[in-house]
XYZ file of C-alpha atoms in Angstrom:
751
model
C -20.478 42.384 250.817
C -22.088 44.292 247.989
C -19.136 43.608 245.724
C -19.269 39.909 246.610
C -23.001 39.886 245.864
C -22.400 41.508 242.494
C -19.715 39.001 241.614
C -22.034 36.164 242.616
C -24.887 37.571 240.485
C -22.520 38.036 237.518
C -21.275 34.501 237.871
C -24.845 33.194 238.083
C -25.886 35.168 234.990
C -22.919 33.825 233.077
C -23.725 30.265 234.209
C -27.431 30.606 233.217
C -26.412 32.056 229.867
C -24.208 29.029 229.279
C -27.115 26.680 230.041
C -29.686 28.466 227.795
C -27.766 28.978 224.577
C -30.325 27.050 222.436
C -34.118 27.299 222.309
C -34.640 23.614 223.076
C -32.880 24.131 226.433
C -35.835 26.309 227.681
C -37.816 23.126 228.243
C -35.207 22.062 230.811
C -35.343 25.276 232.915
C -37.209 23.570 235.720
C -34.750 20.711 235.686
C -31.852 23.161 235.882
C -33.533 24.982 238.765
C -33.952 21.805 240.818
C -30.321 20.760 240.172
C -28.971 24.142 241.267
C -31.179 24.076 244.353
C -29.731 20.708 245.361
C -26.202 22.005 244.883
C -26.994 25.091 246.957
C -28.415 22.985 249.782
C -25.344 20.730 249.750
C -22.945 23.682 249.885
C -24.880 25.287 252.732
C -24.813 21.993 254.707
C -21.031 21.621 254.297
C -20.526 25.246 255.273
C -22.599 24.838 258.423
C -20.693 21.681 259.398
C -17.333 23.446 258.925
C -18.395 26.400 261.020
C -19.717 24.087 263.772
C -16.388 22.197 263.819
C -14.440 25.441 264.142
C -16.658 26.560 267.001
C -16.176 23.270 268.869
C -12.379 23.597 268.510
C -12.402 27.134 269.849
C -14.517 26.024 272.808
C -12.127 23.181 273.686
C -9.117 25.512 273.423
C -10.647 28.012 275.807
C -11.324 25.275 278.371
C -7.683 24.048 278.182
C -6.317 27.568 278.561
C -8.430 28.088 281.649
C -7.186 24.794 283.175
C -3.539 25.702 282.394
C -3.941 29.055 284.093
C -5.196 27.305 287.228
C -2.230 24.889 287.215
C 0.270 27.727 286.817
C -1.176 29.475 289.824
C -0.927 26.259 291.906
C 2.730 25.726 290.872
C 3.557 29.321 291.686
C 2.093 28.871 295.128
C 4.016 25.612 295.700
C 7.327 27.210 294.626
C 6.742 30.023 297.104
C 6.228 27.437 299.881
C 9.415 25.514 298.875
C 11.452 28.693 298.835
C 10.182 29.577 302.289
C 11.016 26.113 303.687
C 14.548 26.161 302.100
C 15.386 29.464 303.719
C 14.283 28.095 307.065
C 16.435 24.846 306.741
C 19.823 26.402 305.817
C 21.000 26.515 309.388
C 19.812 22.941 309.998
C 21.939 21.591 307.093
C 25.050 23.304 308.457
C 24.436 21.652 311.798
C 24.473 18.147 310.049
C 28.124 18.383 308.856
C 29.300 16.226 311.743
C 26.712 13.646 310.810
C 27.983 13.660 307.231
C 31.563 13.088 308.382
C 30.395 10.282 310.587
C 28.620 8.661 307.617
C 31.819 8.829 305.547
C 33.860 7.377 308.368
C 31.257 4.676 308.875
C 31.467 3.783 305.173
C 35.264 3.518 305.344
C 35.116 1.425 308.471
C 32.487 -0.790 306.905
C 34.794 -1.281 303.867
C 37.705 -2.010 306.164
C 35.663 -4.544 308.098
C 34.489 -6.119 304.858
C 38.117 -6.449 303.546
C 39.572 -7.229 306.959
C 39.732 -10.919 306.250
C 41.480 -10.280 302.898
C 43.829 -7.750 304.481
C 45.063 -10.246 307.072
C 45.343 -13.009 304.462
C 47.335 -10.920 301.910
C 50.684 -12.712 302.498
C 48.986 -16.083 302.192
C 47.134 -15.125 298.974
C 50.364 -13.664 297.526
C 52.167 -16.959 298.133
C 49.320 -18.973 296.623
C 49.218 -16.693 293.594
C 52.964 -17.000 293.121
C 52.696 -20.781 293.257
C 49.838 -20.804 290.744
C 51.857 -18.630 288.349
C 54.809 -21.013 288.603
C 52.486 -23.949 287.929
C 51.117 -22.131 284.847
C 47.612 -22.092 286.386
C 47.135 -18.653 284.896
C 43.354 -18.286 285.221
C 43.364 -19.182 288.925
C 46.406 -17.023 289.520
C 44.689 -14.116 287.882
C 41.562 -14.651 290.004
C 43.680 -14.428 293.185
C 45.470 -11.395 291.806
C 42.143 -9.703 291.112
C 41.096 -10.294 294.759
C 44.296 -8.707 296.020
C 44.036 -5.755 293.664
C 40.372 -5.276 294.529
C 41.156 -5.127 298.293
C 44.010 -2.701 297.730
C 42.065 -0.498 295.355
C 39.005 -0.327 297.637
C 41.113 0.649 300.636
C 42.939 3.285 298.619
C 39.696 4.627 297.212
C 38.121 4.978 300.668
C 41.269 6.635 301.962
C 41.210 8.963 298.937
C 37.572 9.833 299.613
C 38.265 10.528 303.291
C 41.450 12.537 302.805
C 42.954 12.723 299.351
C 45.914 14.717 300.642
C 46.948 12.200 303.284
C 49.811 10.527 301.406
C 51.216 8.733 304.444
C 48.207 6.419 304.747
C 48.258 5.890 300.998
C 51.940 4.935 301.177
C 51.217 2.604 304.082
C 48.611 0.762 301.998
C 50.965 0.692 298.993
C 53.781 -0.782 301.119
C 51.490 -3.422 302.532
C 50.335 -4.458 299.068
C 53.706 -3.952 297.328
C 53.971 -7.658 296.409
C 50.742 -7.364 294.390
C 52.400 -5.286 291.689
C 55.199 -7.845 291.488
C 52.660 -10.605 291.014
C 51.003 -8.604 288.251
C 54.327 -8.144 286.479
C 55.187 -11.823 286.904
C 51.823 -12.880 285.523
C 52.275 -10.489 282.594
C 55.650 -12.095 281.789
C 53.974 -15.499 281.704
C 51.293 -14.146 279.386
C 53.857 -12.643 277.035
C 55.848 -15.871 277.006
C 52.754 -17.802 275.984
C 52.013 -15.254 273.268
C 55.597 -15.375 272.010
C 55.193 -19.142 271.570
C 51.636 -18.784 270.312
C 52.286 -20.678 267.052
C 53.528 -23.678 269.020
C 51.053 -23.272 271.878
C 47.999 -23.165 269.632
C 49.009 -26.530 268.166
C 49.851 -28.256 271.465
C 47.587 -26.617 274.054
C 45.127 -24.080 272.606
C 43.365 -23.806 276.006
C 46.455 -22.071 277.357
C 46.210 -19.415 274.651
C 42.477 -19.033 275.303
C 43.210 -18.503 279.018
C 45.701 -15.775 278.188
C 43.181 -13.996 275.983
C 40.468 -14.265 278.707
C 42.827 -12.768 281.294
C 43.677 -9.884 278.989
C 39.998 -9.271 278.262
C 39.265 -9.157 282.033
C 42.021 -6.636 282.551
C 40.658 -4.533 279.693
C 37.248 -4.372 281.423
C 38.852 -3.397 284.731
C 40.899 -0.729 282.915
C 37.761 0.759 281.394
C 35.965 0.743 284.767
C 38.861 2.429 286.534
C 39.221 5.059 283.817
C 35.521 5.847 284.073
C 35.776 6.172 287.885
C 38.738 8.489 287.498
C 36.629 10.792 285.358
C 34.053 10.922 288.166
C 36.231 10.939 291.296
C 39.771 11.700 290.101
C 41.137 8.505 291.696
C 42.857 5.713 289.813
C 44.718 2.782 291.435
C 48.474 2.387 290.908
C 49.412 0.492 287.747
C 46.173 1.356 285.960
C 45.406 1.270 283.115
C 47.550 -1.806 282.437
C 46.705 -1.771 278.695
C 47.556 -5.439 278.387
C 45.603 -5.705 275.155
C 47.879 -3.180 273.434
C 50.896 -4.919 274.938
C 49.581 -8.249 273.620
C 49.522 -6.897 270.055
C 53.030 -5.478 270.506
C 54.255 -8.883 271.676
C 52.592 -10.612 268.724
C 54.143 -8.095 266.346
C 57.563 -8.660 267.909
C 57.042 -12.416 267.701
C 56.248 -12.197 263.981
C 59.236 -9.927 263.367
C 61.536 -12.300 265.261
C 60.104 -15.207 263.311
C 60.923 -13.511 259.997
C 64.337 -12.216 261.080
C 65.335 -15.650 262.364
C 65.002 -17.316 258.958
C 68.589 -16.532 257.887
C 70.475 -19.710 258.631
C 73.622 -19.108 256.564
C 75.633 -16.216 255.131
C 77.045 -15.557 251.676
C 80.490 -16.696 252.823
C 79.130 -20.107 253.829
C 76.720 -20.636 250.954
C 76.446 -18.722 247.678
C 72.744 -19.620 247.562
C 72.114 -18.069 250.993
C 69.511 -15.609 249.726
C 67.531 -18.252 247.863
C 67.511 -20.376 251.027
C 66.500 -17.410 253.146
C 63.606 -16.460 250.862
C 62.379 -20.052 250.611
C 62.450 -20.502 254.397
C 60.618 -17.193 254.796
C 57.981 -18.284 252.289
C 57.461 -21.591 254.065
C 57.282 -20.039 257.540
C 54.844 -17.313 256.518
C 52.555 -19.693 254.661
C 52.563 -22.330 257.421
C 51.971 -19.746 260.143
C 49.095 -18.050 258.331
C 47.402 -21.397 257.716
C 47.732 -22.139 261.445
C 46.271 -18.701 262.231
C 43.323 -19.331 259.914
C 42.550 -22.853 261.097
C 43.446 -22.710 264.814
C 44.364 -19.345 266.238
C 41.264 -17.509 265.019
C 39.202 -19.729 267.337
C 41.226 -18.611 270.374
C 40.504 -14.881 270.001
C 37.220 -12.966 270.122
C 35.701 -12.245 266.688
C 36.048 -8.478 267.076
C 39.839 -8.902 267.173
C 39.738 -9.628 263.412
C 42.577 -12.021 264.154
C 43.434 -13.349 260.710
C 43.583 -9.963 259.011
C 45.640 -8.614 261.904
C 48.187 -11.454 261.603
C 48.122 -11.157 257.813
C 49.101 -7.481 258.119
C 51.751 -8.257 260.760
C 53.428 -10.831 258.544
C 53.206 -8.561 255.507
C 54.805 -5.663 257.399
C 57.517 -7.885 258.891
C 58.369 -9.354 255.489
C 58.398 -5.869 253.960
C 60.855 -4.610 256.590
C 63.094 -7.650 256.107
C 63.041 -7.342 252.320
C 63.953 -3.648 252.538
C 66.910 -4.576 254.744
C 68.029 -7.149 252.174
C 67.617 -4.639 249.338
C 69.880 -2.206 251.192
C 72.704 -4.749 251.312
C 75.420 -4.986 248.683
C 73.749 -7.702 246.620
C 75.282 -9.462 243.668
C 73.493 -9.608 240.310
C 72.022 -13.091 240.788
C 70.928 -12.146 244.302
C 69.150 -9.035 243.008
C 67.237 -11.190 240.548
C 66.359 -13.752 243.217
C 65.082 -11.013 245.532
C 63.042 -9.190 242.876
C 61.588 -12.428 241.515
C 60.494 -13.388 245.000
C 59.090 -9.919 245.769
C 57.291 -9.323 242.471
C 56.115 -12.840 241.641
C 56.457 -15.454 244.353
C 55.073 -13.335 247.214
C 51.563 -12.900 245.784
C 51.465 -16.245 244.004
C 49.595 -19.378 245.080
C 52.832 -20.534 246.672
C 52.555 -17.889 249.367
C 50.042 -15.127 250.112
C 47.749 -16.195 247.288
C 47.529 -19.774 248.559
C 44.023 -21.286 248.131
C 43.640 -21.764 251.889
C 44.281 -18.056 252.467
C 42.528 -16.677 249.413
C 39.049 -16.788 250.977
C 40.138 -14.742 253.992
C 41.961 -11.835 252.343
C 42.402 -9.897 249.135
C 46.043 -9.944 248.092
C 45.380 -7.150 245.604
C 44.868 -4.803 248.550
C 48.381 -5.464 249.851
C 50.885 -2.678 249.543
C 54.055 -3.391 247.612
C 56.815 -5.044 249.639
C 59.352 -2.673 248.098
C 58.727 0.912 246.955
C 58.989 1.377 243.205
C 62.076 3.577 243.543
C 63.881 0.781 245.418
C 62.849 -1.720 242.728
C 64.116 0.668 240.039
C 67.420 1.116 241.880
C 67.881 -2.645 242.154
C 67.075 -3.139 238.468
C 69.500 -0.373 237.531
C 72.195 -1.940 239.706
C 71.529 -5.331 238.118
C 71.772 -3.884 234.612
C 75.101 -2.241 235.454
C 76.470 -5.436 236.962
C 75.071 -7.549 234.132
C 76.619 -5.233 231.531
C 80.000 -5.467 233.217
C 79.731 -9.234 233.648
C 78.561 -9.977 230.147
C 81.349 -7.859 228.680
C 83.832 -9.954 230.639
C 82.087 -13.215 229.711
C 82.133 -12.362 226.019
C 85.784 -11.362 226.181
C 86.714 -14.648 227.858
C 84.600 -16.627 225.394
C 86.341 -14.965 222.455
C 89.791 -15.545 223.973
C 88.938 -19.215 224.430
C 87.719 -19.436 220.847
C 90.895 -17.762 219.575
C 92.976 -20.403 221.324
C 90.969 -23.089 219.521
C 91.845 -21.445 216.175
C 95.487 -22.396 216.752
C 94.775 -26.083 217.290
C 96.288 -28.705 215.030
C 93.003 -30.598 214.869
C 89.984 -29.655 212.802
C 87.048 -27.985 214.522
C 83.983 -29.982 215.436
C 81.149 -30.395 212.938
C 77.450 -30.178 213.630
C 74.939 -32.888 212.768
C 74.897 -31.712 209.140
C 78.683 -31.804 208.834
C 79.270 -28.047 208.940
C 82.363 -26.864 210.798
C 81.684 -24.822 213.925
C 83.225 -23.748 217.224
C 81.602 -23.625 220.654
C 81.515 -19.810 220.703
C 77.874 -19.298 219.592
C 76.644 -21.923 222.040
C 78.573 -20.352 224.922
C 77.440 -16.811 224.084
C 73.784 -17.652 223.679
C 73.749 -19.920 226.677
C 74.809 -16.870 228.700
C 72.126 -14.736 227.038
C 69.488 -17.443 227.512
C 70.238 -17.860 231.205
C 70.066 -14.138 231.892
C 66.894 -13.702 229.855
C 65.238 -16.568 231.706
C 66.149 -14.850 234.944
C 64.897 -11.464 233.686
C 61.636 -13.045 232.523
C 60.974 -14.124 236.103
C 60.878 -10.465 237.165
C 58.539 -8.973 234.559
C 58.051 -8.626 230.803
C 59.264 -5.047 230.565
C 62.549 -5.856 232.290
C 62.944 -8.926 230.061
C 62.688 -6.660 226.983
C 65.269 -4.322 228.521
C 67.741 -7.159 229.119
C 67.164 -8.478 225.588
C 67.993 -5.063 224.116
C 71.097 -4.924 226.289
C 72.153 -8.392 225.119
C 71.729 -7.393 221.476
C 73.667 -4.190 222.059
C 76.521 -6.126 223.665
C 76.277 -8.642 220.836
C 76.851 -5.921 218.260
C 79.942 -4.673 220.128
C 81.180 -8.241 220.470
C 80.758 -8.947 216.751
C 82.842 -5.908 215.869
C 85.601 -7.339 218.050
C 85.022 -10.777 216.503
C 85.500 -9.274 213.056
C 88.747 -7.608 214.119
C 90.068 -10.866 215.543
C 89.194 -12.718 212.320
C 91.166 -10.137 210.319
C 94.097 -10.472 212.710
C 93.877 -14.264 212.381
C 94.150 -13.953 208.591
C 97.060 -11.505 208.785
C 98.987 -13.745 211.174
C 98.445 -16.644 208.800
C 99.753 -14.694 205.831
C 103.029 -14.107 207.657
C 103.545 -17.858 207.778
C 101.090 -19.807 205.669
C 102.126 -23.058 207.321
C 100.543 -21.889 210.569
C 98.065 -22.561 211.897
C 97.670 -25.921 210.249
C 93.853 -25.813 210.217
C 93.507 -22.185 209.156
C 91.030 -22.949 206.364
C 88.845 -25.152 208.559
C 88.655 -22.630 211.392
C 87.963 -19.771 208.983
C 85.066 -21.878 207.687
C 83.917 -22.313 211.292
C 84.056 -18.525 211.776
C 81.848 -18.065 208.712
C 79.405 -20.722 209.920
C 79.338 -19.113 213.358
C 77.918 -15.988 211.742
C 74.951 -17.948 210.433
C 74.539 -19.638 213.826
C 74.595 -16.227 215.494
C 71.819 -15.056 213.165
C 69.650 -18.064 213.901
C 70.246 -17.811 217.648
C 69.397 -14.091 217.717
C 66.159 -14.724 215.844
C 65.345 -17.539 218.249
C 65.936 -15.287 221.260
C 63.745 -12.543 219.796
C 60.906 -14.954 219.058
C 61.095 -16.370 222.556
C 61.629 -13.261 224.651
C 60.436 -10.250 222.659
C 56.841 -9.097 222.364
C 57.649 -6.903 219.368
C 58.348 -8.292 215.920
C 59.456 -4.951 214.480
C 63.168 -4.801 213.517
C 65.290 -2.282 215.392
C 68.456 -0.354 214.574
C 70.387 -2.819 216.708
C 69.018 -5.724 214.649
C 70.111 -4.066 211.430
C 73.588 -3.341 212.827
C 74.031 -6.953 213.975
C 72.821 -8.283 210.619
C 75.182 -5.972 208.792
C 78.180 -6.897 210.954
C 77.523 -10.634 210.662
C 77.272 -10.380 206.892
C 80.505 -8.421 206.774
C 82.335 -10.957 208.954
C 81.049 -13.859 206.854
C 81.803 -12.214 203.510
C 85.254 -11.165 204.653
C 85.857 -14.726 205.837
C 84.827 -16.033 202.432
C 87.114 -13.477 200.831
C 90.006 -14.580 203.074
C 89.469 -18.192 202.002
C 89.380 -17.237 198.339
C 92.551 -15.230 198.861
C 94.088 -18.394 200.277
C 92.998 -20.302 197.184
C 94.351 -17.725 194.776
C 97.644 -17.482 196.621
C 98.100 -21.169 195.771
C 96.930 -20.499 192.202
C 99.089 -17.419 191.676
C 101.959 -19.272 189.979
C 99.604 -21.164 187.668
C 97.577 -18.059 186.815
C 100.826 -16.341 185.801
C 101.411 -19.122 183.248
C 98.151 -18.371 181.419
C 98.374 -16.767 177.947
C 102.158 -17.166 177.816
C 104.372 -18.985 175.334
C 104.664 -21.864 177.782
C 100.888 -22.029 177.995
C 100.601 -22.003 174.191
C 103.141 -24.755 173.730
C 101.434 -27.003 176.290
C 100.846 -26.168 179.946
C 98.800 -27.895 182.616
C 98.107 -24.648 184.472
C 94.311 -24.797 184.040
C 94.220 -28.475 184.999
C 96.114 -27.610 188.174
C 93.828 -24.642 188.825
C 90.723 -26.817 188.505
C 92.146 -29.557 190.719
C 93.230 -27.021 193.353
C 89.867 -25.230 193.358
C 87.974 -28.514 193.593
C 90.200 -29.663 196.440
C 89.608 -26.450 198.389
C 85.884 -26.625 197.743
C 85.750 -30.065 199.296
C 86.384 -28.158 202.519
C 84.247 -25.194 201.456
C 81.269 -27.557 201.164
C 81.212 -27.371 204.953
C 80.236 -23.701 204.785
C 76.578 -23.082 205.576
C 74.101 -21.572 203.190
C 73.826 -18.940 201.822
C 77.527 -18.203 202.163
C 78.663 -21.374 200.375
C 76.624 -20.436 197.292
C 77.924 -16.869 197.317
C 81.473 -18.099 197.742
C 81.261 -20.531 194.812
C 79.903 -17.771 192.560
C 82.655 -15.434 193.682
C 85.315 -18.094 193.093
C 84.091 -18.572 189.518
C 84.030 -14.829 188.898
C 87.570 -14.419 190.220
C 88.912 -17.326 188.151
C 87.375 -15.833 185.003
C 88.585 -12.346 185.871
C 92.109 -13.612 186.527
C 92.022 -15.476 183.224
C 90.873 -12.365 181.348
C 93.494 -10.299 183.206
C 96.102 -12.662 181.811
C 94.762 -11.836 178.332
C 94.747 -8.089 178.989
C 98.295 -8.140 180.299
C 99.381 -9.083 176.747
C 101.780 -11.736 177.927
C 101.700 -13.204 174.438
C 101.205 -11.850 170.930
C 100.123 -14.413 168.374
C 102.483 -14.459 165.432
C 100.263 -16.099 162.859
C 96.883 -17.601 162.188
C 97.918 -21.039 163.454
C 98.920 -19.687 166.834
C 95.698 -17.680 167.029
C 93.664 -20.774 166.181
C 95.602 -22.962 168.593
C 95.365 -20.378 171.365
C 91.649 -19.815 170.774
C 90.878 -23.522 170.819
C 92.866 -23.877 174.030
C 90.921 -20.989 175.584
C 87.570 -22.519 174.543
C 88.619 -25.872 175.976
C 89.697 -24.261 179.249
C 86.446 -22.271 179.402
C 84.605 -25.592 179.126
C 86.780 -26.992 181.899
C 85.839 -24.082 184.158
C 82.196 -24.442 183.191
C 82.203 -28.155 184.011
C 83.978 -27.606 187.312
C 81.751 -24.822 188.568
C 78.568 -26.485 187.421
C 79.723 -29.414 189.508
C 80.273 -27.003 192.407
C 76.821 -25.434 191.802
C 78.107 -21.938 191.147
C 74.710 -20.766 189.936
C 73.021 -19.517 186.800
C 75.824 -17.067 185.976
C 78.296 -19.853 185.178
C 77.618 -19.937 181.430
C 77.819 -16.148 181.066
C 81.093 -15.861 182.959
C 82.803 -18.770 181.185
C 81.294 -17.519 177.957
C 83.422 -14.372 178.273
C 86.578 -16.478 177.772
C 85.008 -18.258 174.784
C 83.882 -14.924 173.287
C 87.437 -13.553 173.507
C 88.688 -16.789 171.964
C 86.349 -16.234 169.019
C 87.964 -12.830 168.456
C 91.372 -14.543 168.356
C 90.155 -17.470 166.266
C 88.741 -15.330 163.434
C 90.759 -15.842 160.262
C 89.258 -13.093 158.104
C 90.430 -9.686 159.446
C 87.632 -7.954 157.546
C 85.123 -9.623 159.861
C 87.037 -8.580 162.969
C 84.843 -5.538 163.570
C 81.738 -7.735 163.537
C 83.232 -10.181 166.012
C 84.340 -7.404 168.363
C 80.878 -5.827 168.131
C 79.341 -9.157 169.129
C 81.683 -9.330 172.124
C 80.788 -5.792 173.203
C 77.053 -6.474 172.885
C 77.369 -9.497 175.174
C 79.583 -7.731 177.718
C 78.790 -3.999 177.568
C 81.131 -3.154 180.474
C 84.152 -3.827 178.230
C 86.199 -0.668 177.582
C 88.302 0.640 174.686
C 91.573 -0.326 176.316
C 90.305 -3.890 176.612
C 89.563 -3.966 172.854
C 92.994 -2.528 172.093
C 94.639 -5.169 174.312
C 92.708 -7.969 172.565
C 93.709 -6.653 169.141
C 97.296 -6.360 170.327
C 97.330 -9.989 171.497
C 95.768 -11.059 168.200
C 98.827 -9.549 166.476
C 97.516 -8.978 162.954
C 95.384 -5.856 163.339
C 96.895 -2.791 161.713
C 96.813 0.577 163.393
C 94.182 1.821 160.909
C 91.962 -1.190 161.636
C 92.292 -0.700 165.402
C 91.425 2.970 165.082
C 88.448 2.206 162.872
C 87.101 -0.434 165.246
C 87.601 1.748 168.308
C 86.135 4.797 166.577
C 83.069 2.966 165.335
C 82.471 1.390 168.753
C 82.795 4.807 170.402
C 80.177 6.242 168.085
C 77.813 3.324 168.731
C 78.609 2.792 172.368
C 76.349 0.284 174.122
C 75.114 1.505 177.509
C 75.651 -0.788 180.483
C 72.405 -1.455 182.346
C 74.071 -2.901 185.471
C 71.557 -5.777 185.732
C 74.245 -8.481 185.571
C 77.478 -8.547 187.510
C 80.281 -6.866 185.481
C 83.342 -8.789 184.418
C 85.589 -6.231 182.756
C 84.870 -3.368 185.115
C 87.648 -4.205 187.590
C 90.129 -5.434 184.982
C 92.828 -2.894 184.269
C 95.051 -2.908 181.207
C 98.712 -2.169 182.016
C 100.136 0.803 180.121
C 103.665 0.657 178.743
C 105.666 3.646 180.002
C 109.180 4.622 178.882
C 110.625 3.072 182.018
C 108.784 -0.177 181.331
C 109.936 -0.177 177.702
C 113.563 0.429 178.736
C 113.360 -2.383 181.271
C 111.834 -4.765 178.727
C 114.505 -3.849 176.152
C 117.294 -4.441 178.665
C 115.822 -7.815 179.605
C 115.512 -8.811 175.927
C 119.119 -7.746 175.214
C 120.395 -9.651 178.215
C 118.530 -12.745 177.066
C 120.016 -12.477 173.544
C 123.522 -12.069 174.927
C 123.060 -15.209 176.986
């Protein structure tokens, strides 16, 4: 207490010191004193009130404890009296056992008396119930059946209570009521029959279906009551629990399964479209049935049955089982596609489970897949294998058919622009298009896979196509009279290459998501270009085989004295190019340019072969003028044929050589040759020597000087323009050749 007092004094001193820090605050001392006095009085009042409240609570608690003590003593006394009375009555209770047995017997007799009327009328009620079942009066029949079962069960229960081990009396009751179980089974059969025809029944007589559901609900209640009584007494009547509700769902599930399994009307042997028919019938049945369930059947079942979702699941499971069975069969390629298209697309579409009338009742996105992914992958793999095998065979047959057309005596058909073509590209890409359309029905990824496979097969096919074109040319060369339309069909082969390109690009635009070129694209492009260019080369070979005799006349004595070789060459080339005009771009342009280059090269080869050596200036002038004239003829012809910008340069090579021959002043020969070399830098020394040899008036010293000077000031070839002289070889005169030529000359003189 002293310490508390000291703390209080110290606190008060500190508080007073805080109030009187300035001299002007001394005037307010009295005011401070009154304020502190009021605070003290208030605190003391609150303290007194709190203490008084605590005291009142303690007083009340003491009173309650005293009352509780009194009550405990009274209870203790009462329990002692009860215990005393119980000990005194034990013998009395044992003496009442006979009374207890009499009460039980009285209860059984009372039950027997109560059911006596029903017991005697059992045969009559059984007959009435049987008649009601046959008349399809199911509710009334069930009411009678319940009366019979109730009488039987009550008698059995009382017998069980009296003597549970007395089986003879139990058997006697069972024998007497044995027809009841038969009636129950018969009624159950009628219920299941109604449920099996529920889709028809709910349309024609929905009250019948409602009656069936009410009966099953009654039986469910009785089952629950009997199960509860068994837990209490251990007794349950025979045939309980019936579990008709579970059986009802089993019957409905079997009905749905039978409905789905019964959709197959035909087999593959009878109809190749059997699977398409089967899937369409299944779609129609499922959709129609679910709409009936939603609009009619839901009203016949209690809400807690969740009827629509239950039927929705039943149909989904039944369809899934059926589809798995179909997937396990040995399906053909088109059947695999039909099945997968139906499973992956049609099933969840608005045509079936996603129908607007069903959409509000269920979420199709929650449905499990009809087929596991591994089964889908296996089917796709099987389809790809079959498709690969089939398309290889189709392409082989298409090519064989096209090859037969190549031997025809009639020209191939022309397209709307007049270009020759065969039916091969149309047949090939019709096959590709059909299969890609089918693949697109499955999904985009599979469509891309089939497109890649088509392009891969296309590349292999084009290699074979190229080989057959080469064989076609070789067979023709053995007998150039056959086939009669060789040129026209070779043109068609070339045009087919361009058609193939366009068709491939069209397929890629239509069916591919990616625009990036692939290795397969490059290989196909390369092969098509090779086939087309080789075809053009074969046609030019055909032209130059006809020109061979006339080309051999060039730069000979016969040519110098007056030959129509170049006129014939021009007429022949123009005649061929009337057919070549039916080659599609860009190959026709390339072919015309190549034809010009080959004509010029062959002409220059004739010069380099030194078939003639001019004897004097007149011959050189005459020969040069003839060469310039013929160069102009070639230029006119190939301009007419639209050979391209290189026409003047190529024909100019003949004119440039003619200028070398035409020169009359040998001292200017070096300058003229230098001009020729500057225009055509790919010309070589042996070409210059051959030209000087044909000219006939250049001495050895002059030739050596020209060649030496040109070697020192050699012009480099840039390779920008197409070379002319590069592939032209100059024949060398060996001893054997000289001996042969001498012998031929001697023989001619002797003749």
